[in-house]
Short mmCIF file of C-alpha atoms in Angstrom, two decimals:
data_model
loop_
_atom_site.label_atom_id
_atom_site.label_comp_id
_atom_site.label_asym_id
_atom_site.label_seq_id
_atom_site.Cartn_x
_atom_site.Cartn_y
_atom_site.Cartn_z
CA MET A 16 -11.94 12.37 -0.62
CA VAL A 17 -9.12 11.03 -2.78
CA HIS A 18 -6.66 13.21 -0.88
CA THR A 19 -7.98 12.17 2.53
CA TRP A 20 -8.07 8.45 1.90
CA SER A 21 -4.88 8.05 -0.14
CA SER A 22 -3.03 9.91 2.62
CA LEU A 23 -4.73 8.20 5.55
CA ILE A 24 -4.04 4.68 4.33
CA SER A 25 -0.39 5.42 3.67
CA THR A 26 0.28 7.82 6.58
CA LEU A 27 1.90 5.39 9.01
CA PHE A 28 4.09 3.82 6.37
CA LEU A 29 5.07 7.18 4.91
CA LEU A 30 6.13 8.30 8.36
CA LEU A 31 8.18 5.13 8.68
CA LEU A 32 9.77 5.80 5.27
CA CYS A 33 10.52 9.45 6.03
CA ILE A 34 11.91 8.75 9.49
CA THR A 35 14.08 5.77 8.54
CA GLY A 36 15.11 7.60 5.36
CA LEU A 37 16.48 10.51 7.34
CA PRO A 38 19.55 8.73 8.80
CA LEU A 39 19.93 6.75 5.56
CA ILE A 40 20.75 9.99 3.72
CA PHE A 41 23.93 10.06 5.81
CA HIS A 42 24.53 6.29 5.95
CA HIS A 43 27.97 6.62 4.40
CA GLU A 44 29.09 9.09 7.08
CA ILE A 45 27.43 7.13 9.90
CA ASP A 46 28.92 3.81 8.72
CA GLU A 47 32.32 5.48 8.59
CA LEU A 48 31.88 6.82 12.11
CA LEU A 49 30.79 3.46 13.53
CA GLY A 50 33.49 1.49 11.72
CA TYR A 51 31.31 -0.26 9.14
CA ASP A 52 33.03 1.39 6.23
CA PRO A 53 36.55 -0.11 6.19
CA LYS A 54 39.31 2.07 4.77
CA PRO A 55 42.29 0.79 2.75
CA GLU A 56 45.83 1.13 4.05
CA ILE A 57 47.85 3.96 2.55
CA ALA A 58 49.49 2.40 -0.51
CA GLN A 59 53.26 2.71 -1.07
CA PRO A 60 53.89 5.05 -4.00
CA GLY A 61 54.13 3.01 -7.17
CA ALA A 62 52.74 -0.10 -5.48
CA MET A 63 51.12 -2.60 -7.82
CA LYS A 64 47.54 -3.66 -7.32
CA ARG A 65 47.08 -7.34 -6.52
CA SER A 66 45.41 -9.59 -9.07
CA ILE A 67 41.68 -10.04 -8.70
CA ASP A 68 42.18 -13.82 -8.74
CA GLU A 69 44.29 -13.48 -5.61
CA ILE A 70 41.66 -11.31 -3.91
CA ALA A 71 39.00 -13.85 -4.89
CA ARG A 72 41.05 -16.68 -3.34
CA THR A 73 41.57 -14.66 -0.18
CA ALA A 74 37.83 -13.94 0.00
CA LEU A 75 36.94 -17.63 -0.32
CA ALA A 76 39.57 -18.58 2.26
CA ASN A 77 38.06 -16.00 4.62
CA ASP A 78 34.57 -17.45 4.30
CA PRO A 79 35.14 -21.18 3.92
CA GLY A 80 32.34 -23.23 2.41
CA ARG A 81 30.86 -20.23 0.63
CA VAL A 82 30.88 -19.09 -2.98
CA LEU A 83 31.56 -15.73 -4.60
CA GLN A 84 28.58 -13.86 -5.99
CA TYR A 85 29.97 -10.47 -6.91
CA ILE A 86 33.14 -8.44 -6.75
CA LEU A 87 32.57 -4.71 -6.69
CA TRP A 88 34.66 -1.59 -7.14
CA ASP A 89 33.34 1.52 -5.40
CA LYS A 90 33.71 4.58 -7.64
CA ASP A 91 34.88 6.67 -4.70
CA GLU A 92 37.22 4.05 -3.15
CA PRO A 93 39.58 2.95 -5.93
CA ASN A 94 41.91 1.21 -3.44
CA THR A 95 39.26 -1.11 -2.06
CA VAL A 96 37.65 -4.18 -3.59
CA VAL A 97 34.42 -5.54 -2.07
CA ALA A 98 33.65 -9.26 -2.32
CA PHE A 99 30.15 -10.70 -1.81
CA THR A 100 30.02 -14.32 -0.65
CA ASN A 101 26.93 -16.40 -0.02
CA ASN A 102 26.01 -20.03 0.69
CA LYS A 103 25.16 -20.50 -2.99
CA VAL A 104 25.40 -18.33 -6.10
CA ASP A 105 21.68 -17.56 -6.10
CA GLY A 106 21.42 -17.49 -2.29
CA ASP A 107 19.15 -15.19 -0.29
CA PRO A 108 20.48 -11.62 -0.56
CA ASP A 109 20.09 -11.27 3.21
CA ALA A 110 22.55 -14.16 3.69
CA ALA A 111 25.31 -12.45 1.70
CA THR A 112 28.53 -11.39 3.44
CA LEU A 113 30.28 -8.27 2.16
CA ARG A 114 33.94 -7.87 2.94
CA ALA A 115 36.37 -5.20 1.80
CA TYR A 116 39.89 -6.10 0.66
CA ASP A 117 42.83 -3.82 0.12
CA ALA A 118 43.49 -3.56 -3.63
CA HIS A 119 47.26 -3.34 -3.07
CA THR A 120 47.80 -5.95 -0.37
CA ALA A 121 44.69 -8.20 -0.73
CA LYS A 122 44.37 -7.93 3.07
CA PRO A 123 40.84 -8.19 4.47
CA LEU A 124 39.78 -4.79 5.82
CA GLY A 125 36.54 -5.79 7.52
CA SER A 126 32.89 -6.30 6.69
CA VAL A 127 30.91 -3.66 4.83
CA GLY A 128 27.51 -2.20 5.58
CA GLY A 129 26.38 -3.98 8.74
CA GLY A 130 25.47 -2.31 11.99
CA PRO A 131 22.52 -0.10 12.88
CA MET A 132 22.21 1.41 9.40
CA LEU A 133 21.40 -2.03 8.05
CA ILE A 134 18.37 -2.11 10.35
CA PHE A 135 17.22 1.30 9.10
CA LEU A 136 17.80 0.15 5.54
CA LYS A 137 15.77 -3.05 5.99
CA LEU A 138 12.92 -1.11 7.64
CA HIS A 139 12.99 1.40 4.82
CA VAL A 140 13.21 -1.09 1.96
CA ASP A 141 10.96 -3.98 2.98
CA MET A 142 10.23 -3.82 6.75
CA PHE A 143 12.02 -7.20 7.09
CA ALA A 144 9.23 -8.73 5.00
CA GLY A 145 11.21 -9.54 1.83
CA GLN A 146 9.81 -8.99 -1.64
CA PRO A 147 6.15 -8.73 -0.49
CA GLY A 148 7.16 -6.05 2.03
CA LYS A 149 9.00 -4.18 -0.68
CA LEU A 150 6.06 -4.25 -3.09
CA PHE A 151 3.72 -3.21 -0.27
CA LEU A 152 5.86 -0.16 0.47
CA GLY A 153 5.87 0.51 -3.27
CA ALA A 154 2.07 0.59 -3.18
CA MET A 155 2.20 2.97 -0.19
CA GLY A 156 4.60 5.15 -2.17
CA PHE A 157 2.13 5.14 -5.03
CA LEU A 158 -0.63 6.31 -2.67
CA PHE A 159 1.74 9.07 -1.59
CA LEU A 160 1.95 10.22 -5.22
CA VAL A 161 -1.85 10.12 -5.48
CA ALA A 162 -2.10 12.17 -2.28
CA ILE A 163 0.31 14.78 -3.68
CA VAL A 164 -1.53 15.13 -6.98
CA SER A 165 -4.94 15.32 -5.31
CA GLY A 166 -3.47 17.87 -2.90
CA VAL A 167 -2.64 20.10 -5.87
CA VAL A 168 -6.29 20.03 -6.91
CA LEU A 169 -7.49 20.90 -3.38
CA TYR A 170 -4.89 23.64 -3.09
CA TRP A 171 -7.04 25.91 -5.29
CA PRO A 172 -10.26 26.15 -3.23
CA PHE A 173 -8.36 26.32 0.05
CA THR A 174 -5.75 28.93 -0.77
CA ARG A 175 -7.24 31.06 -3.52
CA ARG A 176 -8.07 33.85 -1.08
CA LEU A 177 -4.70 33.73 0.62
CA SER A 178 -1.50 35.14 -0.78
CA PHE A 179 1.32 32.62 -1.21
CA GLY A 180 3.28 32.08 1.97
CA THR A 181 0.51 33.14 4.35
CA LEU A 182 1.18 31.60 7.76
CA ARG A 183 -1.42 32.59 10.33
CA ASP A 184 -1.49 31.57 13.96
CA LYS A 185 -5.09 32.51 14.84
CA SER A 186 -5.77 29.04 16.15
CA ARG A 187 -3.84 25.83 16.32
CA ARG A 188 -5.90 24.37 13.52
CA ILE A 189 -5.45 27.34 11.19
CA ALA A 190 -1.73 27.43 11.92
CA TRP A 191 -1.34 23.75 11.03
CA PHE A 192 -3.60 24.19 8.02
CA ASP A 193 -1.37 26.97 6.65
CA TRP A 194 1.81 25.00 7.34
CA HIS A 195 0.36 21.93 5.65
CA ASN A 196 -0.46 23.93 2.53
CA PHE A 197 2.72 25.95 2.46
CA LEU A 198 5.20 23.14 3.11
CA GLY A 199 3.26 20.83 0.81
CA ALA A 200 3.43 23.47 -1.95
CA VAL A 201 7.15 24.18 -1.71
CA THR A 202 8.27 20.55 -1.39
CA ILE A 203 5.94 19.17 -4.03
CA ALA A 204 8.39 18.65 -6.89
CA TRP A 205 11.02 17.12 -4.63
CA ALA A 206 8.47 14.86 -2.92
CA LEU A 207 7.06 13.71 -6.27
CA VAL A 208 10.54 12.87 -7.58
CA VAL A 209 11.70 11.11 -4.40
CA GLY A 210 8.35 9.29 -4.13
CA ALA A 211 8.26 8.20 -7.75
CA THR A 212 11.90 7.07 -7.81
CA GLY A 213 11.29 5.17 -4.57
CA VAL A 214 8.36 3.37 -6.18
CA ILE A 215 10.52 2.54 -9.21
CA ASN A 216 13.15 1.10 -6.86
CA THR A 217 10.65 -1.29 -5.30
CA LEU A 218 10.28 -2.82 -8.76
CA ALA A 219 14.01 -3.52 -9.14
CA GLU A 220 13.70 -7.31 -8.74
CA VAL A 221 10.76 -7.43 -11.13
CA MET A 222 12.74 -5.49 -13.74
CA LEU A 223 15.82 -7.64 -13.21
CA SER A 224 13.93 -10.88 -13.77
CA GLN A 225 12.25 -9.33 -16.81
CA TRP A 226 15.70 -8.49 -18.18
CA LYS A 227 17.00 -12.00 -17.48
CA ALA A 228 13.99 -13.64 -19.07
CA ASN A 229 14.22 -11.56 -22.25
CA GLU A 230 17.54 -9.86 -22.98
CA ILE A 231 19.90 -12.22 -21.16
CA ALA A 232 18.09 -15.29 -22.46
CA ASP A 233 18.48 -13.89 -25.96
CA MET A 234 22.15 -13.03 -25.48
CA VAL A 235 23.06 -16.52 -24.26
CA LYS A 236 20.93 -18.48 -26.72
CA PRO A 237 23.91 -20.44 -28.07
CA TYR A 238 24.51 -21.75 -24.54
CA ALA A 239 21.00 -23.03 -23.93
CA GLY A 240 21.01 -26.45 -22.30
CA LYS A 241 24.73 -26.41 -21.45
CA PRO A 242 25.67 -27.27 -17.86
CA PRO A 243 27.09 -24.52 -15.63
CA PRO A 244 30.86 -24.02 -15.85
CA VAL A 245 32.95 -26.36 -13.70
CA HIS A 246 36.26 -24.49 -13.68
CA LEU A 247 35.88 -20.74 -13.76
CA ALA A 248 38.09 -18.66 -16.05
CA SER A 249 40.68 -16.32 -14.59
CA LEU A 250 38.98 -13.19 -13.31
CA ASP A 251 41.82 -10.95 -14.43
CA THR A 252 41.64 -12.28 -17.99
CA THR A 253 37.87 -11.97 -17.97
CA ILE A 254 37.94 -8.38 -16.71
CA GLU A 255 40.69 -7.43 -19.17
CA ARG A 256 38.58 -8.71 -22.07
CA ALA A 257 35.53 -6.85 -20.80
CA ARG A 258 37.61 -3.65 -20.66
CA THR A 259 38.72 -4.12 -24.27
CA THR A 260 35.10 -4.63 -25.30
CA ALA A 261 33.93 -1.44 -23.57
CA PRO A 262 36.81 0.99 -24.16
CA GLY A 263 36.90 4.14 -22.06
CA MET A 264 34.74 2.62 -19.34
CA ASN A 265 35.62 1.40 -15.86
CA ILE A 266 34.52 -1.74 -14.09
CA SER A 267 31.68 -1.39 -11.61
CA PHE A 268 31.18 -5.01 -10.65
CA ILE A 269 31.52 -8.57 -11.88
CA ALA A 270 28.67 -11.03 -11.35
CA PHE A 271 29.57 -14.71 -11.11
CA PRO A 272 27.76 -17.31 -13.23
CA GLY A 273 24.38 -18.26 -11.75
CA THR A 274 23.82 -15.04 -9.77
CA PRO A 275 20.69 -12.94 -10.40
CA PHE A 276 22.65 -10.51 -12.59
CA THR A 277 23.76 -12.96 -15.26
CA SER A 278 23.14 -16.37 -16.86
CA SER A 279 24.20 -19.67 -15.33
CA HIS A 280 27.12 -19.93 -17.79
CA HIS A 281 28.46 -16.41 -17.88
CA PHE A 282 30.35 -13.83 -15.98
CA ALA A 283 28.69 -10.46 -16.39
CA VAL A 284 31.08 -7.55 -16.09
CA PHE A 285 29.18 -4.30 -15.61
CA MET A 286 31.07 -1.30 -16.95
CA ARG A 287 30.39 2.32 -16.06
CA GLY A 288 31.27 5.72 -17.48
CA ASP A 289 32.82 8.49 -15.44
CA THR A 290 30.43 11.45 -15.45
CA PRO A 291 27.80 11.65 -12.67
CA LEU A 292 25.18 10.43 -15.14
CA THR A 293 27.13 7.83 -17.15
CA SER A 294 28.61 6.33 -13.98
CA ARG A 295 25.05 5.17 -13.21
CA LEU A 296 24.34 3.81 -16.68
CA LEU A 297 25.96 0.40 -16.57
CA LYS A 298 26.85 -1.61 -19.64
CA PRO A 299 27.00 -5.37 -19.18
CA VAL A 300 29.55 -7.54 -20.97
CA LEU A 301 28.77 -11.26 -20.87
CA LEU A 302 31.77 -13.60 -20.93
CA ASP A 303 31.95 -17.37 -21.02
CA GLY A 304 32.41 -18.65 -17.47
CA GLU A 305 34.96 -21.32 -18.47
CA THR A 306 37.03 -19.56 -21.11
CA GLY A 307 36.49 -15.91 -20.29
CA GLU A 308 35.74 -15.21 -23.97
CA VAL A 309 33.34 -12.34 -24.69
CA SER A 310 29.91 -13.69 -25.67
CA ASP A 311 27.90 -10.53 -26.13
CA THR A 312 27.43 -6.99 -24.91
CA ARG A 313 24.35 -4.81 -25.12
CA ASP A 314 23.09 -1.63 -23.56
CA LEU A 315 20.59 -2.13 -20.78
CA PRO A 316 16.91 -1.80 -21.72
CA ILE A 317 15.26 1.53 -21.05
CA TYR A 318 13.48 0.36 -17.87
CA LEU A 319 16.74 -0.69 -16.22
CA LYS A 320 18.37 2.58 -17.30
CA ALA A 321 15.44 4.39 -15.70
CA LEU A 322 15.97 2.37 -12.52
CA LEU A 323 19.69 3.16 -12.40
CA VAL A 324 19.16 6.89 -13.01
CA SER A 325 16.32 7.00 -10.50
CA GLN A 326 18.48 5.67 -7.68
CA PRO A 327 20.57 8.80 -7.02
CA LEU A 328 17.41 10.90 -7.32
CA HIS A 329 15.95 8.85 -4.48
CA PHE A 330 19.08 8.67 -2.30
CA GLY A 331 20.21 12.31 -2.69
CA ASP A 332 23.82 11.14 -2.62
CA TYR A 333 25.00 12.73 -5.84
CA GLY A 334 25.63 16.37 -4.96
CA GLY A 335 27.99 16.38 -2.01
CA MET A 336 27.29 17.07 1.65
CA PRO A 337 25.27 20.30 1.09
CA LEU A 338 22.77 18.39 -1.06
CA LYS A 339 22.48 15.69 1.63
CA ILE A 340 21.70 18.34 4.24
CA ILE A 341 19.08 19.94 1.97
CA TRP A 342 17.68 16.45 1.33
CA ALA A 343 17.34 15.92 5.09
CA LEU A 344 15.61 19.31 5.57
CA LEU A 345 13.16 18.59 2.75
CA ASP A 346 12.51 15.19 4.34
CA ILE A 347 11.74 16.87 7.68
CA MET A 348 9.42 19.33 5.91
CA THR A 349 7.63 16.37 4.34
CA ILE A 350 7.24 14.79 7.79
CA VAL A 351 5.57 18.02 8.97
CA VAL A 352 3.19 17.90 5.99
CA ILE A 353 2.23 14.30 6.82
CA VAL A 354 1.79 14.88 10.55
CA SER A 355 -0.16 18.13 10.06
CA GLY A 356 -2.40 16.41 7.50
CA LEU A 357 -3.17 13.69 10.02
CA TYR A 358 -3.82 16.30 12.72
CA LEU A 359 -6.21 18.24 10.45
CA TRP A 360 -8.14 15.09 9.69
CA ILE A 361 -8.47 14.20 13.38
CA VAL A 362 -9.67 17.72 14.25
CA LYS A 363 -12.17 17.73 11.40
CA ARG A 364 -13.57 14.36 12.47
CA ARG A 365 -13.89 15.46 16.06
CA LYS A 366 -15.69 18.61 14.94
CA HIS A 367 -18.01 16.68 12.64
CA ARG A 368 -18.86 14.27 15.37
CA SER A 369 -19.67 16.96 17.92
CA HIS A 370 -21.74 19.00 15.46
CA ALA A 371 -23.11 15.96 13.66
CA ILE A 372 -22.73 17.71 10.33
CA ALA A 373 -21.84 15.53 7.40
CA GLY A 374 -20.77 16.36 3.88
CA GLN A 375 -18.64 19.36 4.78
CA PRO A 376 -15.52 19.46 2.58
CA SER A 377 -12.18 18.95 4.38
CA PRO A 378 -10.58 21.25 6.91
CA GLN A 379 -11.85 24.61 5.69
CA PRO A 380 -10.82 27.15 8.28
CA SER A 381 -13.41 29.67 9.38
CA ARG A 382 -12.78 33.06 7.87
CA MET B 29 -6.01 41.77 5.36
CA THR B 30 -5.68 45.03 3.50
CA ALA B 31 -7.94 45.81 0.57
CA ALA B 32 -5.00 45.77 -1.82
CA ARG B 33 -3.88 42.35 -0.73
CA LYS B 34 -7.38 40.98 -0.93
CA LEU B 35 -7.64 42.23 -4.49
CA ARG B 36 -4.29 40.77 -5.42
CA SER B 37 -5.17 37.33 -4.17
CA SER B 38 -8.82 37.11 -5.05
CA GLY B 39 -8.17 33.86 -6.81
CA ASN B 40 -6.69 33.84 -10.25
CA TRP B 41 -4.72 30.90 -11.49
CA TRP B 42 -1.33 32.55 -11.34
CA THR B 43 -1.57 33.90 -7.79
CA VAL B 44 -2.52 30.48 -6.46
CA TYR B 45 -0.27 28.17 -8.44
CA GLY B 46 2.43 30.60 -9.64
CA GLY B 47 4.65 30.44 -6.55
CA PRO B 48 4.55 26.67 -6.10
CA LEU B 49 5.02 26.19 -9.85
CA LEU B 50 8.16 28.34 -9.97
CA ILE B 51 9.64 26.52 -6.97
CA GLY B 52 8.70 23.20 -8.53
CA VAL B 53 10.42 24.01 -11.82
CA LEU B 54 13.48 25.26 -9.92
CA SER B 55 13.57 22.06 -7.81
CA VAL B 56 13.43 19.80 -10.84
CA ALA B 57 16.17 21.83 -12.54
CA GLY B 58 18.29 21.42 -9.40
CA LEU B 59 17.64 17.68 -9.19
CA ILE B 60 18.76 17.23 -12.80
CA SER B 61 21.69 19.66 -12.83
CA ALA B 62 23.68 17.78 -10.18
CA LEU B 63 23.16 14.61 -12.17
CA LEU B 64 24.55 16.13 -15.36
CA SER B 65 27.52 18.10 -14.10
CA GLU B 66 29.77 17.63 -11.11
CA GLY B 67 30.95 21.25 -10.79
CA PRO B 68 28.53 24.10 -11.61
CA GLY B 69 25.58 21.70 -11.76
CA ARG B 70 26.21 20.76 -8.18
CA TYR B 71 26.38 24.39 -6.98
CA PHE B 72 23.19 25.20 -8.87
CA SER B 73 21.43 22.22 -7.28
CA TRP B 74 22.29 23.50 -3.81
CA LEU B 75 20.72 26.87 -4.61
CA ALA B 76 17.72 25.46 -6.46
CA LEU B 77 16.82 22.80 -3.88
CA GLY B 78 17.78 25.05 -1.01
CA ALA B 79 15.17 27.57 -2.23
CA PRO B 80 12.15 25.80 -0.65
CA VAL B 81 14.02 25.63 2.66
CA ALA B 82 15.07 29.29 2.43
CA LEU B 83 11.53 30.35 1.52
CA THR B 84 10.17 28.50 4.52
CA VAL B 85 12.55 30.32 6.83
CA TRP B 86 11.67 33.63 5.11
CA PHE B 87 7.90 33.23 5.41
CA PHE B 88 8.24 31.90 8.96
CA ALA B 89 10.21 35.00 9.95
CA ARG B 90 7.59 37.38 8.54
CA ARG B 91 4.45 35.45 9.44
CA LYS B 92 1.45 37.30 10.86
CA ARG B 93 1.01 37.01 14.58
CA GLY B 94 -2.11 37.35 16.63
#
């Protein structure tokens, strides 16, 4: 019963997640193909990188009347700088404009991450329904986990007389029954990890506001009650100081005062390490918005670390193209499990109705 | 089903959950290895997470017909 109902309620949404997730595995490649992933010009050998202050000025001149929220450095594109502008520092994330700038020439290279993949992404993340949509999909993801665990329990009575990997085609129902069990069994660990990390991701905003309310509030206590900075400190000075505070790390992004990632008085410079794991574990350095002096730096709390580590495990983007292809195949196998499960339920219902027998346990094939 | 096969899979814990469990452990190892190391960890993850796909192809190829 648990297996039937947890799956049935979430089936449609899980199909949506699996189907929209499929192209998203390759969003980088697709964006590149469609021209939504601007590339830097080939830099002259020995060319100096432009100052970040200059890139910030260029970004503001490009989007007049807007403010900067974040400047970001992609780990895999060291010659590009991405600037986020919005109508206000804490503006709606959907209203943000992302533009890439050439690190050596400060030339605008084009906008980042629009196009059809943005539609897939919005459908996958919140179905265009904002935070409630996101939390709803999180609940559906949770039901998916319940369905998987209850499926493990049902696996025993249904397969104990069959050797592992039995795929019969006696009838359509038995064939689908065997495929449901087999594909469910071999994808289970992957599906649990991708499902659970997806659920964790839906809680990102909740975790972020938790972090702001506790850790950040504590870190900026001396600034309580002060008005937001009027003249912002030089970005280059600020970043240089953050680098000195976190030696051996590289900058991931800088959040401007008042954005969701920092306090209203501070720049937050998020530093990253350089191994696959430590590049995800960001370390924030808070710096005074007016002077650029370091205020405080602390490791992220365990729940945000869990969120950051769970992201690659959900996206499948951390092991090169072969891993992406395997990710896509496992996703397709999961789609087959979901569709066959729905089919088996429909067939069982039809059978029950015509025979008017109740209380029979799920789709037990005749032996 | 042959008598031997029936005997082998008459329903003990290991014959039912053993296969899925091994694949599950392998999958988790693959998911983690690529996170920890960019070279060998990555190659191992391809093998470990490719295993469920390969097994599917294998069992599909030798499925019983009729």
